[in-house]
Amino acid sequence: LSAAAQAVAEAAEAEQAFALAGRAAPDVADDGERAGLVLLRAALADEQDRTREASRLLVEEAVSVAGAEPYTAGHLLFQAAASAGNAGDLAELERIAGRAEEMGAPNAPYVRALARVFAGQNPLGAAGAAGAADGVAALRELLDGMRDCLSPRDVVRFAMWHLMLGDVRGGHEIAASLERRFRDEGAIGLLSLTLMPLSRTLLMLGRTRDALTAADEGMRIAADTGQHRIRVYQATVLALIAAMRGDEERCAELAAEAIARDVPPSSVHAVAALGLLDLGAGRHEAALNRLSELVAGPPNRQGAIASLPDLVEAAVRSGRPERGADAAAWYREWSAQVRLPWAEAVALRCAALLATDDDAEKYFTQAVELHRQGGIPFERARTELLYGEWLRRARRKNDARAQLHSALDAFERLGAVPWAERARTELRAAGESFADSAAEAGADLLALLTPQELQVVRLAATGLSNREIGAQLFLSPRTVGYHLYKAYPKLGVASRGELSRLPLT
């Protein structure tokens, strides 16, 4: 029964796995084995958005085995703390950390570190910069100390922790490796979980189309398997893509459930997407009010750090730079702790926006130089756009055009339509003229495909059969054939052989 529960859980039959684990537990005499069943049931409950139930199960089991299995009890309490964090219940998280310390659990410092991570995710909170520094330090303690005792779900959490440290490439490498493994093993329940960090890292690395495909697949699988928390998270990734593209209706639709659910980080990501949408559309006052409310809200604002630069830009463009000063300072402190060139560049961009003209160019040039070391293409393009706007206002049109052209190229590659149009507007003001760009917009045939059609044609181009593609994507061969039938006319091809000659990346 225990083995069946594990196998069924990996196959994403959550209710059956939960029931099997419950049936097995009374007949399991070994404390460690029984704790493993509780961990499985709690993980399934957590993914189904029953995070408080998950935390309760884990704490009760930890108390029952603490005398005989202190290490197991400590592990259970850590997982309980993680579930409390997923539920947005910081008070419960704090209680669990305190209980681990009272019980003398061997890993109590790690449970406390997790509480510190969440406490440090509150922008402009009472702890201020000290909270940011301690949160980053706690994350590093967790990454360093827990590397050798990980389940597959823990490794997915590692990818998310790398993201919280701004280490997008590190998080992406972990998530991409897990995605290949889980897909090969047919572990659909774990695949949907790892598509969370994978979709977000792909988006941050500038691979917008791949991010769209991953998030769409993750949301589809999560919806089919009842993994509600994962489904809501993936919807916020898709909302952010819609915001970048200026798709108002789609962004609002995708953000709605996460906002109503009001559990970070999904609720925070959803509001951030709407704030970015406002900013791209030139609704600076609306963006400022929305993002100010976000960062000044309840203590658990996990994920809000990424929105601080948006708040700064909205404040400056609304003519109220003083409302962005605290956000810029907090982001500067965070970037100083994570020590990544792209984050330091964004902090310098914020400083440039708030600086006088005498200092602004110094900050802008330093930011552009740091961006050239690699990182986040969308953030680099935004820095170049703002610098180009500043140079044009300073009547240095030739210098402005170099920055604006670089920004425009990046925005067009990313599909960031309103941002590309803003760069074109600035280039026109700097003396450039543009032909009608409709033909260019129509040249990207891949943009005509749905995310699932793109997945299917990419695999078909490698020579895989419909059955083999279906096994990779957890679709029936008939569904694969239908997607190819819809995709061929969009791409102007009639066979698999012709697909292999198309640029499908």
XYZ file of C-alpha atoms in Angstrom:
505
model
C 0.000 0.000 0.000
C 2.844 2.388 0.809
C 4.566 1.708 -2.502
C 1.268 2.036 -4.350
C 0.597 5.394 -2.671
C 3.991 6.718 -3.785
C 3.569 5.464 -7.361
C 0.050 6.838 -7.690
C 1.171 10.192 -6.251
C 3.866 10.514 -8.915
C 1.220 9.665 -11.525
C -0.814 12.637 -10.196
C -3.768 10.659 -8.828
C -3.777 12.698 -5.636
C -7.024 11.558 -4.040
C -6.231 7.873 -4.570
C -2.677 8.330 -3.278
C -3.956 10.172 -0.201
C -6.403 7.330 0.510
C -3.811 4.584 -0.022
C -1.354 6.270 2.338
C -4.103 6.589 4.941
C -4.951 2.883 4.634
C -1.309 1.862 4.980
C -0.493 3.980 8.050
C -2.220 1.874 10.779
C -0.256 -1.222 9.758
C 3.139 0.474 9.630
C 4.981 -0.092 12.896
C 8.212 1.731 12.058
C 8.094 5.417 13.030
C 10.267 6.483 10.111
C 8.157 4.655 7.536
C 4.929 6.037 8.992
C 6.402 9.550 8.910
C 7.139 9.020 5.228
C 3.460 8.302 4.608
C 2.474 11.442 6.490
C 4.949 13.457 4.436
C 3.378 12.113 1.263
C -0.177 12.876 2.412
C 0.873 16.365 3.500
C 2.611 17.098 0.196
C -0.512 16.081 -1.718
C -2.742 18.192 0.531
C -0.408 21.162 0.097
C -0.491 20.924 -3.704
C -4.291 20.725 -3.606
C -4.347 24.024 -1.696
C -5.140 22.334 1.610
C -1.965 23.724 3.143
C -3.282 24.193 6.676
C -4.356 20.545 6.758
C -0.874 19.581 5.552
C 0.776 21.589 8.325
C -1.491 20.034 10.975
C -0.757 16.458 9.815
C 2.974 17.077 9.939
C 3.031 18.723 13.367
C 0.912 15.954 14.917
C 3.201 13.256 13.527
C 6.321 15.163 14.622
C 5.059 15.264 18.205
C 4.254 11.541 18.155
C 7.716 10.427 16.954
C 9.888 13.066 18.661
C 11.049 10.746 21.466
C 12.121 7.835 19.270
C 13.003 9.658 16.028
C 14.216 13.209 16.753
C 15.707 13.664 13.274
C 12.458 12.527 11.654
C 10.485 14.860 13.910
C 12.692 17.759 12.887
C 12.201 16.979 9.206
C 8.434 16.821 9.689
C 8.448 20.195 11.428
C 10.465 21.731 8.612
C 7.923 20.514 6.066
C 5.124 21.777 8.304
C 6.770 25.189 8.389
C 7.031 25.178 4.596
C 3.322 24.342 4.323
C 2.453 27.159 6.718
C 4.469 29.498 4.537
C 2.646 28.271 1.435
C -0.644 29.039 3.220
C 0.554 32.551 3.980
C 0.211 31.850 7.712
C 3.323 33.477 9.155
C 2.015 33.251 12.712
C 1.763 29.457 12.394
C 5.195 29.350 10.779
C 6.616 31.212 13.765
C 4.877 28.809 16.186
C 6.323 25.783 14.389
C 9.831 27.266 14.496
C 9.400 27.853 18.221
C 8.183 24.301 18.757
C 11.176 22.871 16.898
C 13.476 24.837 19.202
C 11.554 23.754 22.340
C 11.751 20.088 21.294
C 15.473 20.403 20.597
C 14.998 19.104 17.050
C 18.393 18.571 15.386
C 17.399 20.758 12.449
C 15.682 23.478 14.506
C 18.078 26.143 13.101
C 16.821 25.343 9.592
C 13.184 25.637 10.654
C 14.037 28.996 12.207
C 15.907 29.981 9.037
C 12.774 29.311 6.996
C 10.818 31.646 9.279
C 13.522 34.275 8.780
C 13.247 33.882 4.998
C 9.555 34.723 5.052
C 10.078 37.585 7.513
C 12.713 39.046 5.188
C 10.281 39.038 2.242
C 8.270 41.977 3.607
C 9.269 45.137 1.679
C 9.245 48.299 3.767
C 8.391 46.266 6.872
C 9.411 47.064 10.421
C 12.734 45.223 10.108
C 13.692 47.313 7.062
C 17.072 46.662 5.491
C 18.108 44.383 8.353
C 15.189 42.116 7.474
C 16.285 41.930 3.856
C 19.847 41.056 4.815
C 18.744 38.419 7.319
C 16.297 36.870 4.839
C 19.016 36.474 2.219
C 21.443 35.079 4.795
C 18.801 32.569 5.921
C 18.201 31.412 2.352
C 21.902 30.782 1.901
C 21.995 28.815 5.158
C 19.186 26.598 3.866
C 20.818 26.046 0.479
C 24.171 25.201 2.048
C 22.875 23.054 4.890
C 20.169 20.962 3.241
C 21.836 20.035 -0.035
C 22.442 16.366 0.824
C 19.062 15.281 2.213
C 16.519 16.066 -0.468
C 13.415 14.413 -1.865
C 12.343 15.357 -5.431
C 9.887 17.889 -4.006
C 12.674 19.407 -1.906
C 14.807 19.837 -5.033
C 11.966 21.779 -6.668
C 11.938 23.976 -3.572
C 15.683 24.490 -4.063
C 14.983 25.879 -7.537
C 12.473 28.325 -6.044
C 14.991 29.401 -3.394
C 17.530 30.184 -6.105
C 14.894 32.384 -7.722
C 14.317 34.204 -4.432
C 18.059 34.944 -4.366
C 17.907 36.332 -7.907
C 19.990 33.394 -9.178
C 17.816 32.803 -12.225
C 20.293 30.619 -14.092
C 20.933 28.416 -11.070
C 17.212 27.939 -10.539
C 16.707 27.258 -14.230
C 19.395 24.570 -14.360
C 17.797 22.699 -11.457
C 14.273 23.006 -12.852
C 15.273 22.014 -16.405
C 17.107 18.921 -15.139
C 14.097 17.871 -13.062
C 11.714 18.510 -15.960
C 13.645 16.110 -18.193
C 13.797 13.478 -15.446
C 10.114 13.648 -14.491
C 8.992 13.633 -18.109
C 11.119 10.555 -18.860
C 9.761 8.794 -15.761
C 6.152 9.741 -16.510
C 5.946 11.389 -13.071
C 3.255 13.842 -14.095
C 2.503 14.945 -10.528
C 6.105 16.007 -10.000
C 6.375 17.442 -13.530
C 3.642 20.005 -12.897
C 5.452 21.020 -9.705
C 8.793 21.622 -11.424
C 7.134 23.541 -14.257
C 6.502 26.318 -11.699
C 10.147 27.424 -11.355
C 10.897 26.392 -14.945
C 8.274 28.670 -16.494
C 9.316 31.669 -14.398
C 13.044 31.225 -15.034
C 12.419 30.854 -18.777
C 10.487 34.122 -18.735
C 13.198 35.956 -16.816
C 15.876 34.602 -19.172
C 14.019 36.156 -22.103
C 12.606 32.929 -23.558
C 9.049 34.226 -23.557
C 7.612 31.687 -25.955
C 9.122 28.752 -24.040
C 7.869 30.243 -20.764
C 4.379 30.507 -22.206
C 4.506 26.878 -23.318
C 5.780 25.628 -19.939
C 3.290 27.652 -17.897
C 0.398 26.640 -20.133
C 1.317 22.951 -19.825
C 1.815 23.266 -16.076
C -1.571 24.906 -15.628
C -3.275 22.275 -17.799
C -1.740 19.361 -15.887
C -2.460 20.974 -12.516
C -6.084 21.570 -13.509
C -6.448 17.944 -14.639
C -4.906 16.560 -11.451
C -6.463 18.862 -8.861
C -3.183 20.574 -7.930
C -4.925 23.868 -7.282
C -2.035 25.776 -5.722
C 0.189 24.953 -8.691
C -2.532 25.891 -11.188
C -3.013 29.310 -9.592
C 0.745 29.933 -9.549
C 1.084 29.103 -13.250
C -1.803 31.436 -14.043
C 0.234 34.276 -12.560
C 3.195 33.463 -14.836
C 0.830 33.647 -17.795
C -0.598 36.906 -16.385
C 2.895 38.405 -16.311
C 3.471 37.382 -19.944
C 0.136 38.967 -20.865
C 1.169 42.141 -19.018
C 4.451 42.338 -20.939
C 2.517 41.928 -24.179
C -0.072 44.540 -23.222
C -2.965 42.067 -23.332
C -5.298 43.778 -20.859
C -8.212 41.345 -20.866
C -6.063 38.213 -20.647
C -3.908 39.624 -17.845
C -6.913 40.588 -15.712
C -8.554 37.199 -16.302
C -5.451 35.252 -15.291
C -4.756 37.381 -12.203
C -8.281 37.307 -10.791
C -8.264 33.965 -8.952
C -4.883 34.511 -7.299
C -5.972 37.926 -6.038
C -9.241 36.514 -4.700
C -7.360 33.624 -3.042
C -5.001 36.174 -1.421
C -2.135 33.808 -0.593
C 1.449 34.871 -1.503
C 3.422 34.509 -3.616
C 0.678 33.944 -6.212
C -1.453 36.877 -5.028
C 1.615 39.130 -5.026
C 2.660 38.002 -8.513
C -0.880 38.654 -9.779
C -0.967 42.221 -8.456
C 2.570 42.757 -9.798
C 1.414 41.675 -13.262
C -1.430 44.198 -13.185
C 0.990 46.878 -11.992
C 3.350 46.126 -14.882
C 0.385 46.226 -17.259
C -0.541 49.701 -15.966
C 3.043 50.872 -16.257
C 3.410 49.638 -19.844
C 0.125 51.319 -20.794
C 1.238 54.655 -19.351
C -1.200 54.561 -16.429
C 1.470 55.643 -13.989
C -0.807 56.847 -11.195
C -2.753 53.581 -11.250
C 0.487 51.562 -11.188
C 1.822 53.622 -8.295
C -1.298 53.182 -6.190
C -1.575 49.463 -6.936
C 2.072 48.682 -6.170
C 2.237 50.950 -3.111
C -0.709 49.080 -1.630
C 0.999 45.787 -2.450
C 4.259 46.462 -0.630
C 2.568 48.125 2.337
C 0.125 45.250 2.863
C 0.149 42.354 5.356
C 3.499 40.970 6.557
C 3.700 38.093 4.092
C 4.601 39.821 0.830
C 6.661 36.986 -0.643
C 7.560 37.882 -4.235
C 7.089 41.646 -3.855
C 10.792 42.469 -4.165
C 10.588 42.152 -7.959
C 7.925 44.902 -8.073
C 9.932 47.523 -6.182
C 11.636 48.910 -9.343
C 8.212 49.166 -11.013
C 6.986 51.176 -8.032
C 9.981 53.515 -8.308
C 9.383 54.135 -12.027
C 5.645 54.675 -11.460
C 6.374 57.178 -8.690
C 8.817 59.172 -10.817
C 6.540 59.217 -13.861
C 3.625 60.318 -11.680
C 5.665 63.285 -10.484
C 5.898 61.892 -6.952
C 9.450 60.577 -6.683
C 9.353 60.717 -2.886
C 6.874 57.815 -2.915
C 9.509 55.635 -4.556
C 12.433 56.472 -2.293
C 11.853 53.735 0.317
C 11.280 51.099 -2.372
C 14.536 52.073 -4.093
C 16.442 51.865 -0.812
C 14.996 48.444 0.028
C 15.764 47.096 -3.445
C 19.309 48.515 -3.238
C 19.842 46.650 0.038
C 18.490 43.404 -1.423
C 20.711 43.699 -4.509
C 23.735 44.362 -2.317
C 23.016 41.123 -0.434
C 22.452 38.868 -3.466
C 25.464 40.382 -5.308
C 24.289 39.700 -8.875
C 25.144 42.106 -11.716
C 21.606 42.264 -13.135
C 20.082 43.069 -9.728
C 22.718 45.702 -8.985
C 22.021 47.208 -12.425
C 18.313 47.523 -11.669
C 19.115 49.125 -8.307
C 21.295 51.665 -10.130
C 18.462 52.324 -12.597
C 16.203 53.156 -9.651
C 18.883 55.470 -8.280
C 19.177 57.190 -11.677
C 15.439 57.810 -11.834
C 15.499 59.477 -8.419
C 18.774 61.385 -8.939
C 19.414 64.906 -10.164
C 20.716 65.249 -13.728
C 24.271 65.606 -12.420
C 24.188 62.085 -10.953
C 21.634 60.329 -13.163
C 23.979 59.656 -16.065
C 26.600 58.155 -13.771
C 24.055 55.675 -12.439
C 22.641 54.909 -15.885
C 26.046 54.189 -17.429
C 27.024 51.941 -14.532
C 23.708 50.085 -14.860
C 24.112 49.524 -18.598
C 27.628 48.204 -18.078
C 26.444 45.721 -15.441
C 23.569 44.569 -17.658
C 26.128 43.673 -20.346
C 27.465 40.974 -18.037
C 24.251 39.039 -18.666
C 21.074 38.490 -16.747
C 17.488 39.476 -17.446
C 16.855 40.795 -21.005
C 13.600 42.593 -20.150
C 15.261 44.496 -17.305
C 18.229 45.430 -19.485
C 15.912 46.744 -22.208
C 13.964 48.803 -19.666
C 17.184 50.362 -18.391
C 18.257 51.199 -21.941
C 14.847 52.702 -22.684
C 14.927 54.937 -19.633
C 18.512 55.981 -20.323
C 17.641 56.699 -23.948
C 14.710 58.849 -22.840
C 17.006 60.750 -20.466
C 19.612 61.302 -23.205
C 16.994 62.570 -25.654
C 15.688 65.063 -23.102
C 19.304 66.191 -22.678
C 19.340 66.806 -26.497
C 21.955 64.092 -27.075
C 20.009 62.409 -29.840
C 22.786 60.298 -31.328
C 23.617 58.774 -27.948
C 19.932 58.284 -27.252
C 19.329 56.385 -30.480
C 21.985 53.765 -29.651
C 20.287 52.938 -26.338
C 16.782 53.050 -27.791
C 17.597 50.775 -30.726
C 19.046 48.172 -28.366
C 15.933 48.400 -26.177
C 13.595 48.168 -29.172
C 15.328 45.060 -30.522
C 15.015 43.336 -27.142
C 11.374 44.302 -26.629
C 10.463 43.000 -30.075
C 12.215 39.678 -29.411
C 10.385 39.391 -26.104
C 6.997 40.258 -27.593
C 6.708 43.218 -25.185
C 4.434 45.206 -27.503
C 3.680 48.364 -25.425
C 7.318 48.694 -24.409
C 8.492 48.339 -28.012
C 6.029 51.025 -29.060
C 7.342 53.317 -26.340
C 10.895 52.810 -27.667
C 9.701 53.597 -31.213
C 8.010 56.757 -29.977
C 11.234 57.906 -28.374
C 13.210 57.066 -31.521
C 10.801 59.144 -33.608
C 11.298 62.014 -31.183
C 15.043 61.526 -31.646
C 14.675 61.945 -35.417
C 14.115 58.379 -36.671
C 11.288 57.278 -38.960
C 9.685 53.840 -39.188
C 7.831 52.052 -41.943
C 4.596 50.282 -41.093
C 5.620 47.449 -38.768
C 2.553 45.286 -39.497
C 4.475 43.172 -41.998
C 7.194 42.540 -39.431
C 4.601 41.565 -36.829
C 3.058 39.102 -39.235
C 6.395 37.501 -40.080
C 6.591 35.485 -36.863
C 4.605 32.402 -37.797
C 5.240 30.727 -34.462
C 3.243 33.476 -32.769
C 0.172 32.070 -34.561
C 0.440 28.770 -32.683
C -1.069 28.008 -29.309
C 1.459 26.940 -26.643
C 0.436 23.294 -26.974
C 0.599 23.395 -30.787
C 4.140 24.765 -30.504
C 5.146 21.942 -28.150
C 3.734 19.347 -30.528
C 5.313 20.714 -33.741
C 8.720 21.022 -32.080
C 8.641 17.373 -31.095
C 7.190 16.314 -34.459
C 10.052 18.107 -36.226
C 12.509 15.786 -34.450
C 10.832 12.763 -36.066
C 8.798 11.510 -33.100
C 5.513 9.727 -33.833
C 2.176 10.938 -32.486
C 2.273 8.182 -29.865
C 5.799 9.166 -28.746
C 4.835 12.835 -28.584
C 1.752 11.938 -26.566
C 3.898 10.024 -24.078
C 6.132 13.082 -23.622
C 3.269 15.548 -23.165
C 0.730 13.255 -21.454
C -1.716 13.606 -24.354
C -3.506 11.002 -26.441
C -2.134 10.323 -29.965
C -5.469 11.576 -31.317
C -5.026 14.915 -29.532
C -1.475 15.194 -30.906
C -2.796 14.593 -34.428
C -5.433 17.266 -33.932
C -2.811 19.831 -32.867
C -0.691 19.029 -35.948
C -3.781 19.336 -38.149
C -4.392 22.834 -36.734
C -0.720 23.891 -36.835
C 0.230 22.884 -40.401
C -1.818 25.547 -42.246
C -0.688 28.238 -39.798
C 2.934 27.403 -40.640
C 2.321 26.882 -44.370
C 3.492 23.254 -44.325
C 1.838 19.951 -45.133
C 4.094 17.309 -43.566
C 6.506 16.475 -40.764
C 9.400 16.669 -43.207
C 8.652 20.315 -43.927
C 8.521 21.083 -40.191
C 12.183 20.107 -39.814
C 13.169 22.940 -42.156
C 11.443 25.642 -40.093
C 13.132 27.690 -37.321
C 11.068 26.457 -34.380
C 13.056 28.003 -31.504
